[in-house]
PDB file of C-alpha atoms and ligand atoms in Angstrom:
ATOM      1  CA  UNK A  28      21.679 -15.228 -16.335  1.00  0.00           C
ATOM      2  CA  UNK A  29      23.929 -12.463 -15.188  1.00  0.00           C
ATOM      3  CA  UNK A  30      22.848  -9.362 -13.328  1.00  0.00           C
ATOM      4  CA  UNK A  31      24.815  -6.385 -11.975  1.00  0.00           C
ATOM      5  CA  UNK A  32      23.393  -4.613  -8.832  1.00  0.00           C
ATOM      6  CA  UNK A  33      24.715  -1.172  -7.800  1.00  0.00           C
ATOM      7  CA  UNK A  34      25.033  -0.506  -4.047  1.00  0.00           C
ATOM      8  CA  UNK A  35      24.632  -4.201  -3.187  1.00  0.00           C
ATOM      9  CA  UNK A  36      26.340  -4.040   0.225  1.00  0.00           C
ATOM     10  CA  UNK A  37      23.473  -2.966   2.179  1.00  0.00           C
ATOM     11  CA  UNK A  38      19.743  -2.018   2.269  1.00  0.00           C
ATOM     12  CA  UNK A  39      17.539  -2.699  -0.658  1.00  0.00           C
ATOM     13  CA  UNK A  40      20.430  -3.291  -3.025  1.00  0.00           C
ATOM     14  CA  UNK A  41      21.712  -6.052  -0.819  1.00  0.00           C
ATOM     15  CA  UNK A  42      18.145  -7.818  -0.792  1.00  0.00           C
ATOM     16  CA  UNK A  43      17.973  -7.320  -4.586  1.00  0.00           C
ATOM     17  CA  UNK A  44      21.313  -9.137  -5.037  1.00  0.00           C
ATOM     18  CA  UNK A  45      20.388 -11.821  -2.535  1.00  0.00           C
ATOM     19  CA  UNK A  46      17.087 -12.538  -3.997  1.00  0.00           C
ATOM     20  CA  UNK A  47      18.621 -12.598  -7.526  1.00  0.00           C
ATOM     21  CA  UNK A  48      21.280 -15.033  -6.333  1.00  0.00           C
ATOM     22  CA  UNK A  49      18.926 -17.317  -4.498  1.00  0.00           C
ATOM     23  CA  UNK A  50      17.038 -17.559  -7.845  1.00  0.00           C
ATOM     24  CA  UNK A  51      20.215 -18.911  -9.526  1.00  0.00           C
ATOM     25  CA  UNK A  52      21.263 -15.659 -11.178  1.00  0.00           C
ATOM     26  CA  UNK A  53      24.928 -15.066 -11.510  1.00  0.00           C
ATOM     27  CA  UNK A  54      24.982 -11.745  -9.448  1.00  0.00           C
ATOM     28  CA  UNK A  55      27.672  -9.132  -9.841  1.00  0.00           C
ATOM     29  CA  UNK A  56      27.550  -7.390  -6.327  1.00  0.00           C
ATOM     30  CA  UNK A  57      29.034  -3.916  -6.666  1.00  0.00           C
ATOM     31  CA  UNK A  58      30.085  -1.581  -3.668  1.00  0.00           C
ATOM     32  CA  UNK A  59      31.923   1.441  -3.185  1.00  0.00           C
ATOM     33  CA  UNK A  60      34.377  -0.203  -0.676  1.00  0.00           C
ATOM     34  CA  UNK A  61      36.443  -3.342  -1.741  1.00  0.00           C
ATOM     35  CA  UNK A  62      35.971  -4.939   1.543  1.00  0.00           C
ATOM     36  CA  UNK A  63      32.206  -4.532   1.536  1.00  0.00           C
ATOM     37  CA  UNK A  64      32.015  -5.828  -2.164  1.00  0.00           C
ATOM     38  CA  UNK A  65      34.028  -9.009  -1.093  1.00  0.00           C
ATOM     39  CA  UNK A  66      31.994  -9.462   2.064  1.00  0.00           C
ATOM     40  CA  UNK A  67      28.638  -8.863   0.277  1.00  0.00           C
ATOM     41  CA  UNK A  68      29.623 -11.273  -2.489  1.00  0.00           C
ATOM     42  CA  UNK A  69      30.812 -13.915   0.009  1.00  0.00           C
ATOM     43  CA  UNK A  70      27.447 -13.771   1.899  1.00  0.00           C
ATOM     44  CA  UNK A  71      25.302 -14.394  -0.987  1.00  0.00           C
ATOM     45  CA  UNK A  72      27.524 -16.319  -3.446  1.00  0.00           C
ATOM     46  CA  UNK A  73      27.981 -13.299  -5.873  1.00  0.00           C
ATOM     47  CA  UNK A  74      30.988 -11.886  -7.837  1.00  0.00           C
ATOM     48  CA  UNK A  75      32.367  -8.769  -6.213  1.00  0.00           C
ATOM     49  CA  UNK A  76      33.307  -5.584  -8.084  1.00  0.00           C
ATOM     50  CA  UNK A  77      34.163  -2.287  -6.679  1.00  0.00           C
ATOM     51  CA  UNK A  78      32.107   0.564  -8.187  1.00  0.00           C
ATOM     52  CA  UNK A  79      31.449   4.212  -7.218  1.00  0.00           C
ATOM     53  CA  UNK A  80      28.936   5.432  -9.696  1.00  0.00           C
ATOM     54  CA  UNK A  81      30.243   9.029  -9.530  1.00  0.00           C
ATOM     55  CA  UNK A  82      33.799   7.961 -10.469  1.00  0.00           C
ATOM     56  CA  UNK A  83      34.416   7.699 -14.009  1.00  0.00           C
ATOM     57  CA  UNK A  84      37.578   5.463 -13.611  1.00  0.00           C
ATOM     58  CA  UNK A  85      35.575   3.095 -11.276  1.00  0.00           C
ATOM     59  CA  UNK A  86      32.662   2.922 -13.990  1.00  0.00           C
ATOM     60  CA  UNK A  87      35.288   2.435 -16.896  1.00  0.00           C
ATOM     61  CA  UNK A  88      36.716  -0.511 -14.999  1.00  0.00           C
ATOM     62  CA  UNK A  89      33.403  -2.503 -14.806  1.00  0.00           C
ATOM     63  CA  UNK A  90      34.447  -5.318 -16.927  1.00  0.00           C
ATOM     64  CA  UNK A  91      31.350  -7.354 -16.975  1.00  0.00           C
ATOM     65  CA  UNK A  92      30.235  -8.987 -20.289  1.00  0.00           C
ATOM     66  CA  UNK A  93      26.852 -10.612 -21.403  1.00  0.00           C
ATOM     67  CA  UNK A  94      24.706  -8.804 -18.844  1.00  0.00           C
ATOM     68  CA  UNK A  95      21.121  -9.838 -18.776  1.00  0.00           C
ATOM     69  CA  UNK A  96      20.033  -7.308 -16.080  1.00  0.00           C
ATOM     70  CA  UNK A  97      21.352  -4.056 -14.689  1.00  0.00           C
ATOM     71  CA  UNK A  98      19.839  -2.839 -11.507  1.00  0.00           C
ATOM     72  CA  UNK A  99      20.600   0.771 -10.806  1.00  0.00           C
ATOM     73  CA  UNK A 100      19.896   0.754  -6.990  1.00  0.00           C
ATOM     74  CA  UNK A 101      22.769   2.971  -5.500  1.00  0.00           C
ATOM     75  CA  UNK A 102      21.196   6.299  -4.284  1.00  0.00           C
ATOM     76  CA  UNK A 103      21.589   8.903  -1.824  1.00  0.00           C
ATOM     77  CA  UNK A 104      19.053  11.106   0.075  1.00  0.00           C
ATOM     78  CA  UNK A 105      21.107  13.804   1.769  1.00  0.00           C
ATOM     79  CA  UNK A 106      20.150  16.080   4.492  1.00  0.00           C
ATOM     80  CA  UNK A 107      19.630  19.666   4.006  1.00  0.00           C
ATOM     81  CA  UNK A 108      18.910  21.694   0.814  1.00  0.00           C
ATOM     82  CA  UNK A 109      21.180  23.924  -1.157  1.00  0.00           C
ATOM     83  CA  UNK A 110      22.894  23.896  -4.511  1.00  0.00           C
ATOM     84  CA  UNK A 111      25.640  21.625  -3.185  1.00  0.00           C
ATOM     85  CA  UNK A 112      23.112  19.074  -1.996  1.00  0.00           C
ATOM     86  CA  UNK A 113      21.524  19.337  -5.423  1.00  0.00           C
ATOM     87  CA  UNK A 114      24.781  18.636  -7.204  1.00  0.00           C
ATOM     88  CA  UNK A 115      25.801  15.676  -5.074  1.00  0.00           C
ATOM     89  CA  UNK A 116      22.355  14.123  -5.211  1.00  0.00           C
ATOM     90  CA  UNK A 117      22.078  14.347  -8.908  1.00  0.00           C
ATOM     91  CA  UNK A 118      25.638  13.174  -9.371  1.00  0.00           C
ATOM     92  CA  UNK A 119      24.694   9.929  -7.743  1.00  0.00           C
ATOM     93  CA  UNK A 120      20.822   9.283  -8.495  1.00  0.00           C
ATOM     94  CA  UNK A 121      20.916  10.455 -12.112  1.00  0.00           C
ATOM     95  CA  UNK A 122      24.336  11.291 -13.674  1.00  0.00           C
ATOM     96  CA  UNK A 123      25.839   8.105 -11.864  1.00  0.00           C
ATOM     97  CA  UNK A 124      22.868   6.027 -13.260  1.00  0.00           C
ATOM     98  CA  UNK A 125      23.638   7.475 -16.750  1.00  0.00           C
ATOM     99  CA  UNK A 126      27.412   6.592 -16.557  1.00  0.00           C
ATOM    100  CA  UNK A 127      26.863   3.145 -15.404  1.00  0.00           C
ATOM    101  CA  UNK A 128      24.025   2.490 -17.768  1.00  0.00           C
ATOM    102  CA  UNK A 129      26.060   3.759 -20.733  1.00  0.00           C
ATOM    103  CA  UNK A 130      29.047   1.658 -19.797  1.00  0.00           C
ATOM    104  CA  UNK A 131      26.986  -1.561 -19.525  1.00  0.00           C
ATOM    105  CA  UNK A 132      24.665  -1.002 -22.502  1.00  0.00           C
ATOM    106  CA  UNK A 133      27.077  -2.363 -25.094  1.00  0.00           C
ATOM    107  CA  UNK A 134      27.536  -5.431 -23.104  1.00  0.00           C
ATOM    108  CA  UNK A 135      23.799  -6.307 -22.603  1.00  0.00           C
ATOM    109  CA  UNK A 136      22.274  -9.288 -24.229  1.00  0.00           C
ATOM    110  CA  UNK A 137      19.281  -8.855 -26.512  1.00  0.00           C
ATOM    111  CA  UNK A 138      16.052  -8.569 -24.364  1.00  0.00           C
ATOM    112  CA  UNK A 139      18.236  -7.419 -21.466  1.00  0.00           C
ATOM    113  CA  UNK A 140      16.609  -5.585 -18.475  1.00  0.00           C
ATOM    114  CA  UNK A 141      17.533  -2.200 -16.972  1.00  0.00           C
ATOM    115  CA  UNK A 142      15.876  -1.526 -13.528  1.00  0.00           C
ATOM    116  CA  UNK A 143      15.902   1.967 -11.966  1.00  0.00           C
ATOM    117  CA  UNK A 144      15.184   1.868  -8.235  1.00  0.00           C
ATOM    118  CA  UNK A 145      13.134   5.033  -7.906  1.00  0.00           C
ATOM    119  CA  UNK A 146      10.791   6.320  -5.341  1.00  0.00           C
ATOM    120  CA  UNK A 147       7.397   7.166  -4.424  1.00  0.00           C
ATOM    121  CA  UNK A 148       8.646  10.716  -3.813  1.00  0.00           C
ATOM    122  CA  UNK A 149       8.576  10.950  -7.877  1.00  0.00           C
ATOM    123  CA  UNK A 150       4.852  10.318  -7.852  1.00  0.00           C
ATOM    124  CA  UNK A 151       1.991  12.551  -9.157  1.00  0.00           C
ATOM    125  CA  UNK A 152       2.179  14.976  -6.384  1.00  0.00           C
ATOM    126  CA  UNK A 153       5.965  15.513  -6.672  1.00  0.00           C
ATOM    127  CA  UNK A 154       5.869  18.422  -9.095  1.00  0.00           C
ATOM    128  CA  UNK A 155       3.241  20.889 -10.066  1.00  0.00           C
ATOM    129  CA  UNK A 156       1.579  19.845 -13.334  1.00  0.00           C
ATOM    130  CA  UNK A 157       3.338  22.257 -15.775  1.00  0.00           C
ATOM    131  CA  UNK A 158       6.812  21.202 -14.468  1.00  0.00           C
ATOM    132  CA  UNK A 159       5.940  17.550 -14.403  1.00  0.00           C
ATOM    133  CA  UNK A 160       4.622  17.740 -17.970  1.00  0.00           C
ATOM    134  CA  UNK A 161       8.082  18.837 -19.038  1.00  0.00           C
ATOM    135  CA  UNK A 162       9.672  15.822 -17.654  1.00  0.00           C
ATOM    136  CA  UNK A 163       6.910  13.695 -19.175  1.00  0.00           C
ATOM    137  CA  UNK A 164       7.226  15.463 -22.576  1.00  0.00           C
ATOM    138  CA  UNK A 165       7.382  12.525 -25.073  1.00  0.00           C
ATOM    139  CA  UNK A 166       9.912  14.507 -27.162  1.00  0.00           C
ATOM    140  CA  UNK A 167      12.086  14.982 -24.154  1.00  0.00           C
ATOM    141  CA  UNK A 168      15.683  13.518 -24.910  1.00  0.00           C
ATOM    142  CA  UNK A 169      18.738  13.218 -22.841  1.00  0.00           C
ATOM    143  CA  UNK A 170      19.980  16.596 -23.528  1.00  0.00           C
ATOM    144  CA  UNK A 171      16.564  17.968 -22.763  1.00  0.00           C
ATOM    145  CA  UNK A 172      16.490  16.110 -19.511  1.00  0.00           C
ATOM    146  CA  UNK A 173      20.028  17.349 -18.554  1.00  0.00           C
ATOM    147  CA  UNK A 174      18.892  20.914 -19.338  1.00  0.00           C
ATOM    148  CA  UNK A 175      15.854  20.642 -17.153  1.00  0.00           C
ATOM    149  CA  UNK A 176      18.203  19.358 -14.219  1.00  0.00           C
ATOM    150  CA  UNK A 177      20.702  22.146 -14.789  1.00  0.00           C
ATOM    151  CA  UNK A 178      17.852  24.668 -14.722  1.00  0.00           C
ATOM    152  CA  UNK A 179      16.804  23.276 -11.286  1.00  0.00           C
ATOM    153  CA  UNK A 180      20.526  23.505 -10.139  1.00  0.00           C
ATOM    154  CA  UNK A 181      20.749  27.060 -11.552  1.00  0.00           C
ATOM    155  CA  UNK A 182      17.451  28.151  -9.912  1.00  0.00           C
ATOM    156  CA  UNK A 183      18.414  26.783  -6.556  1.00  0.00           C
ATOM    157  CA  UNK A 184      21.849  28.593  -6.799  1.00  0.00           C
ATOM    158  CA  UNK A 185      20.106  32.011  -7.422  1.00  0.00           C
ATOM    159  CA  UNK A 186      17.220  31.350  -4.977  1.00  0.00           C
ATOM    160  CA  UNK A 187      14.533  31.347  -7.677  1.00  0.00           C
ATOM    161  CA  UNK A 188      13.425  27.776  -7.843  1.00  0.00           C
ATOM    162  CA  UNK A 189      10.319  28.089  -5.742  1.00  0.00           C
ATOM    163  CA  UNK A 190       8.812  30.766  -8.085  1.00  0.00           C
ATOM    164  CA  UNK A 191       8.362  28.191 -10.838  1.00  0.00           C
ATOM    165  CA  UNK A 192       7.207  25.518  -8.550  1.00  0.00           C
ATOM    166  CA  UNK A 193      10.352  23.499  -8.253  1.00  0.00           C
ATOM    167  CA  UNK A 194      10.372  21.707  -4.888  1.00  0.00           C
ATOM    168  CA  UNK A 195      13.072  22.357  -2.117  1.00  0.00           C
ATOM    169  CA  UNK A 196      13.977  18.585  -2.463  1.00  0.00           C
ATOM    170  CA  UNK A 197      17.028  17.500  -4.476  1.00  0.00           C
ATOM    171  CA  UNK A 198      16.017  13.963  -3.798  1.00  0.00           C
ATOM    172  CA  UNK A 199      12.519  14.320  -5.284  1.00  0.00           C
ATOM    173  CA  UNK A 200      13.694  16.029  -8.482  1.00  0.00           C
ATOM    174  CA  UNK A 201      16.492  13.316  -8.922  1.00  0.00           C
ATOM    175  CA  UNK A 202      13.855  10.506  -8.862  1.00  0.00           C
ATOM    176  CA  UNK A 203      11.488  12.396 -11.194  1.00  0.00           C
ATOM    177  CA  UNK A 204      14.490  12.772 -13.439  1.00  0.00           C
ATOM    178  CA  UNK A 205      15.298   9.024 -13.066  1.00  0.00           C
ATOM    179  CA  UNK A 206      11.784   8.211 -14.170  1.00  0.00           C
ATOM    180  CA  UNK A 207      12.012  10.544 -17.179  1.00  0.00           C
ATOM    181  CA  UNK A 208      15.535   8.809 -18.003  1.00  0.00           C
ATOM    182  CA  UNK A 209      13.776   5.453 -17.866  1.00  0.00           C
ATOM    183  CA  UNK A 210      11.362   6.546 -20.550  1.00  0.00           C
ATOM    184  CA  UNK A 211      14.051   7.989 -22.641  1.00  0.00           C
ATOM    185  CA  UNK A 212      16.212   4.929 -22.515  1.00  0.00           C
ATOM    186  CA  UNK A 213      13.276   2.694 -23.334  1.00  0.00           C
ATOM    187  CA  UNK A 214      12.698   4.828 -26.433  1.00  0.00           C
ATOM    188  CA  UNK A 215      16.413   4.805 -27.290  1.00  0.00           C
ATOM    189  CA  UNK A 216      16.655   0.937 -26.956  1.00  0.00           C
ATOM    190  CA  UNK A 217      13.345  -0.886 -27.893  1.00  0.00           C
ATOM    191  CA  UNK A 218      15.340  -4.028 -27.877  1.00  0.00           C
ATOM    192  CA  UNK A 219      15.710  -3.848 -24.111  1.00  0.00           C
ATOM    193  CA  UNK A 220      13.193  -3.608 -21.154  1.00  0.00           C
ATOM    194  CA  UNK A 221      13.893  -0.412 -19.270  1.00  0.00           C
ATOM    195  CA  UNK A 222      11.713   0.073 -16.084  1.00  0.00           C
ATOM    196  CA  UNK A 223      11.632   1.956 -12.791  1.00  0.00           C
ATOM    197  CA  UNK A 224      10.309   0.735  -9.600  1.00  0.00           C
ATOM    198  CA  UNK A 225       9.182   2.328  -6.267  1.00  0.00           C
ATOM    199  CA  UNK A 226      10.289  -0.039  -3.433  1.00  0.00           C
ATOM    200  CA  UNK A 227       7.980   1.713  -0.878  1.00  0.00           C
ATOM    201  CA  UNK A 228       9.193   2.998   2.519  1.00  0.00           C
ATOM    202  CA  UNK A 229      11.701   0.526   3.575  1.00  0.00           C
ATOM    203  CA  UNK A 230      13.584  -0.047   6.733  1.00  0.00           C
ATOM    204  CA  UNK A 231      17.177   0.853   5.685  1.00  0.00           C
ATOM    205  CA  UNK A 232      19.730   3.301   6.525  1.00  0.00           C
ATOM    206  CA  UNK A 233      18.063   5.673   4.219  1.00  0.00           C
ATOM    207  CA  UNK A 234      14.443   4.778   5.310  1.00  0.00           C
ATOM    208  CA  UNK A 235      15.049   4.629   8.920  1.00  0.00           C
ATOM    209  CA  UNK A 236      13.785   2.048  11.527  1.00  0.00           C
ATOM    210  CA  UNK A 237      10.097   3.277  11.388  1.00  0.00           C
ATOM    211  CA  UNK A 238       9.527   2.419   7.764  1.00  0.00           C
ATOM    212  CA  UNK A 239       6.791   0.237   6.870  1.00  0.00           C
ATOM    213  CA  UNK A 240       8.499  -2.324   4.765  1.00  0.00           C
ATOM    214  CA  UNK A 241      11.371  -4.859   5.155  1.00  0.00           C
ATOM    215  CA  UNK A 242      14.217  -4.779   2.625  1.00  0.00           C
ATOM    216  CA  UNK A 243      12.820  -8.060   1.281  1.00  0.00           C
ATOM    217  CA  UNK A 244       9.621  -6.473   0.511  1.00  0.00           C
ATOM    218  CA  UNK A 245      11.086  -3.465  -1.051  1.00  0.00           C
ATOM    219  CA  UNK A 246      13.241  -5.504  -3.331  1.00  0.00           C
ATOM    220  CA  UNK A 247      10.394  -7.625  -4.763  1.00  0.00           C
ATOM    221  CA  UNK A 248       9.402  -5.422  -7.506  1.00  0.00           C
ATOM    222  CA  UNK A 249      12.859  -4.407  -8.646  1.00  0.00           C
ATOM    223  CA  UNK A 250      13.679  -8.237  -8.766  1.00  0.00           C
ATOM    224  CA  UNK A 251      10.537  -8.963 -10.550  1.00  0.00           C
ATOM    225  CA  UNK A 252      11.438  -6.385 -13.347  1.00  0.00           C
ATOM    226  CA  UNK A 253      14.968  -7.765 -13.494  1.00  0.00           C
ATOM    227  CA  UNK A 254      13.680 -11.231 -14.277  1.00  0.00           C
ATOM    228  CA  UNK A 255      11.013 -10.376 -16.559  1.00  0.00           C
ATOM    229  CA  UNK A 256      11.149 -11.933 -20.162  1.00  0.00           C
ATOM    230  CA  UNK A 257       9.445  -9.537 -22.636  1.00  0.00           C
ATOM    231  CA  UNK A 258       6.795  -7.492 -20.959  1.00  0.00           C
ATOM    232  CA  UNK A 259       6.464  -3.638 -20.630  1.00  0.00           C
ATOM    233  CA  UNK A 260       9.256  -1.039 -21.061  1.00  0.00           C
ATOM    234  CA  UNK A 261       9.334   2.671 -20.090  1.00  0.00           C
ATOM    235  CA  UNK A 262       7.123   2.054 -17.039  1.00  0.00           C
ATOM    236  CA  UNK A 263       7.002   2.897 -13.313  1.00  0.00           C
ATOM    237  CA  UNK A 264       5.985   0.122 -11.064  1.00  0.00           C
ATOM    238  CA  UNK A 265       4.795  -0.337  -7.359  1.00  0.00           C
ATOM    239  CA  UNK A 266       3.929  -3.678  -5.983  1.00  0.00           C
ATOM    240  CA  UNK A 267       4.422  -5.188  -9.489  1.00  0.00           C
ATOM    241  CA  UNK A 268       1.707  -2.826 -10.780  1.00  0.00           C
ATOM    242  CA  UNK A 269       2.055   0.188 -12.980  1.00  0.00           C
ATOM    243  CA  UNK A 270       2.107   3.448 -10.936  1.00  0.00           C
ATOM    244  CA  UNK A 271       1.416   7.038 -12.020  1.00  0.00           C
ATOM    245  CA  UNK A 272       4.203   9.766 -11.729  1.00  0.00           C
TER     246      UNK A 272
HETATM  247  P1  NAP B 329      20.845   2.865   1.748  1.00  0.00           P
HETATM  248  O1  NAP B 329      20.761   1.806   2.851  1.00  0.00           O
HETATM  249  O2  NAP B 329      21.266   4.233   2.192  1.00  0.00           O
HETATM  250  O3  NAP B 329      21.874   2.180   0.654  1.00  0.00           O
HETATM  251  C1  NAP B 329      22.300   3.136  -0.348  1.00  0.00           C
HETATM  252  C2  NAP B 329      23.233   2.306  -1.185  1.00  0.00           C
HETATM  253  O4  NAP B 329      23.734   3.149  -2.238  1.00  0.00           O
HETATM  254  C3  NAP B 329      24.554   1.895  -0.416  1.00  0.00           C
HETATM  255  O5  NAP B 329      24.967   0.733  -0.770  1.00  0.00           O
HETATM  256  C4  NAP B 329      25.443   2.922  -0.809  1.00  0.00           C
HETATM  257  O6  NAP B 329      26.900   2.479  -0.598  1.00  0.00           O
HETATM  258  C5  NAP B 329      25.228   3.181  -2.342  1.00  0.00           C
HETATM  259  N1  NAP B 329      25.780   4.270  -2.738  1.00  0.00           N
HETATM  260  C6  NAP B 329      25.620   5.509  -2.382  1.00  0.00           C
HETATM  261  N2  NAP B 329      26.389   6.402  -3.209  1.00  0.00           N
HETATM  262  C7  NAP B 329      27.085   5.565  -4.000  1.00  0.00           C
HETATM  263  C8  NAP B 329      28.020   5.924  -4.965  1.00  0.00           C
HETATM  264  N3  NAP B 329      28.394   7.205  -5.333  1.00  0.00           N
HETATM  265  N4  NAP B 329      28.465   4.794  -5.700  1.00  0.00           N
HETATM  266  C9  NAP B 329      28.011   3.485  -5.521  1.00  0.00           C
HETATM  267  N5  NAP B 329      27.048   3.356  -4.593  1.00  0.00           N
HETATM  268  C10 NAP B 329      26.512   4.357  -3.753  1.00  0.00           C
HETATM  269  O7  NAP B 329      19.615   3.023   1.052  1.00  0.00           O
HETATM  270  P2  NAP B 329      18.380   2.100   0.470  1.00  0.00           P
HETATM  271  O8  NAP B 329      17.228   2.423   1.341  1.00  0.00           O
HETATM  272  O9  NAP B 329      18.723   0.737   0.329  1.00  0.00           O
HETATM  273  O10 NAP B 329      18.112   2.713  -1.039  1.00  0.00           O
HETATM  274  C11 NAP B 329      18.532   2.021  -2.146  1.00  0.00           C
HETATM  275  C12 NAP B 329      17.661   2.623  -3.330  1.00  0.00           C
HETATM  276  O11 NAP B 329      16.236   2.577  -3.013  1.00  0.00           O
HETATM  277  C13 NAP B 329      18.018   4.018  -3.569  1.00  0.00           C
HETATM  278  O12 NAP B 329      18.059   4.499  -4.896  1.00  0.00           O
HETATM  279  C14 NAP B 329      16.950   4.866  -2.802  1.00  0.00           C
HETATM  280  O13 NAP B 329      16.744   6.199  -3.239  1.00  0.00           O
HETATM  281  C15 NAP B 329      15.724   3.991  -3.214  1.00  0.00           C
HETATM  282  N6  NAP B 329      14.528   4.042  -2.136  1.00  0.00           N
HETATM  283  C16 NAP B 329      14.688   3.775  -0.764  1.00  0.00           C
HETATM  284  C17 NAP B 329      13.491   3.939  -0.086  1.00  0.00           C
HETATM  285  C18 NAP B 329      13.524   3.675   1.432  1.00  0.00           C
HETATM  286  O14 NAP B 329      12.575   3.900   2.175  1.00  0.00           O
HETATM  287  N7  NAP B 329      14.661   3.074   1.969  1.00  0.00           N
HETATM  288  C19 NAP B 329      12.418   4.553  -0.644  1.00  0.00           C
HETATM  289  C20 NAP B 329      12.384   4.749  -2.030  1.00  0.00           C
HETATM  290  C21 NAP B 329      13.490   4.578  -2.798  1.00  0.00           C
HETATM  291  P3  NAP B 329      27.727   2.890   0.680  1.00  0.00           P
HETATM  292  O15 NAP B 329      27.406   1.908   1.581  1.00  0.00           O
HETATM  293  O16 NAP B 329      29.150   2.795   0.199  1.00  0.00           O
HETATM  294  O17 NAP B 329      27.344   4.177   1.200  1.00  0.00           O
END
C-alpha cells in the first residue's frame, strides 16, 4: 500500500506519516522544504517529495503512481482577520487541497482513500443554521462551494460578512468548506472512500503546548480512515466515530 501525506514534516502530519510507515505502508512524506522532506523521510523510512500545496508547479511535479491513500493534512491557522488572511487561509486549507486531490485522483487505485484533516471548529456551532445548510445542501457542487467561499471573501472585503452570520474566522470557514468538499468528492467518486477527520486539540505548533492531545492521539482517526477497506464515504469523524457538523 502507498500513501501520500501532505505537511508530513511536523505536527499531526508527521505522526500520520510515522504511524502509516510503522504499519508497513510505503509513505510519500511531503514537505515544503526539500531539507525537511529528506529529514522526515529519513526518520520514518518514507519516500521524500517536495510539495507546496499552493504552488501549481509543485503540485504538478508530484509524480506518484498507484496511490492507495492521500492524506490532505497540510493546513494553516493564521493570526488576525481580514480579507488577506481569508485568501491565504483558503489558498492552503481548501484550494490547495483541491489542487493536490485533483492531481492525485487519476493515479489512485480502485477503492483508494482520501482523508481530509479537518477540525472541530467546523462542527455544528461553527455557523448559523441557514449558512451551514448552504454548505450542506446535497445539491452543492464544486462551483457552488467555490461561489460560497468567494461570497465570504467578498463580504469580508466590504465589511458585511457579520450581517449574514459569517464568522470572523477564516480558519473556521475553511474547515466547513473542507467538510463540504469531502461530501462533494465522495459523490463525484463513489469508487473511492473520501472522509474528513477531526484530530481534536493537539499539541503542535498550531495547537500550542496546552492542547489536550498528543500528536499520536490526533493522528489516530486520520490513520484509521487512510487504512480502511470499504466502509463509509463522505463522512466527518472524531475518535473513529461519525461526528456532526
Ligand atoms: P502545524 O504543526 O502547524 O503543521 C502544519 C503543517 O502544514 C506543516 O507541515 C506545514 O509545513 C504544512 N503546510 C502549511 N502550509 C503549507 C503549504 N502551503 N504547502 C504544504 N504544506 C503546508 O499544524 P498541525 O497541528 O500539525 O495541523 C495539521 C492539520 O491538522 C491542519 O490541517 C490543521 O488545521 C488540523 N488541525 C489541527 C489541530 C490542532 O489542535 N493542532 C486541531 C484541528 C485540526 P511547514 O513546516 O513548511 O510550515
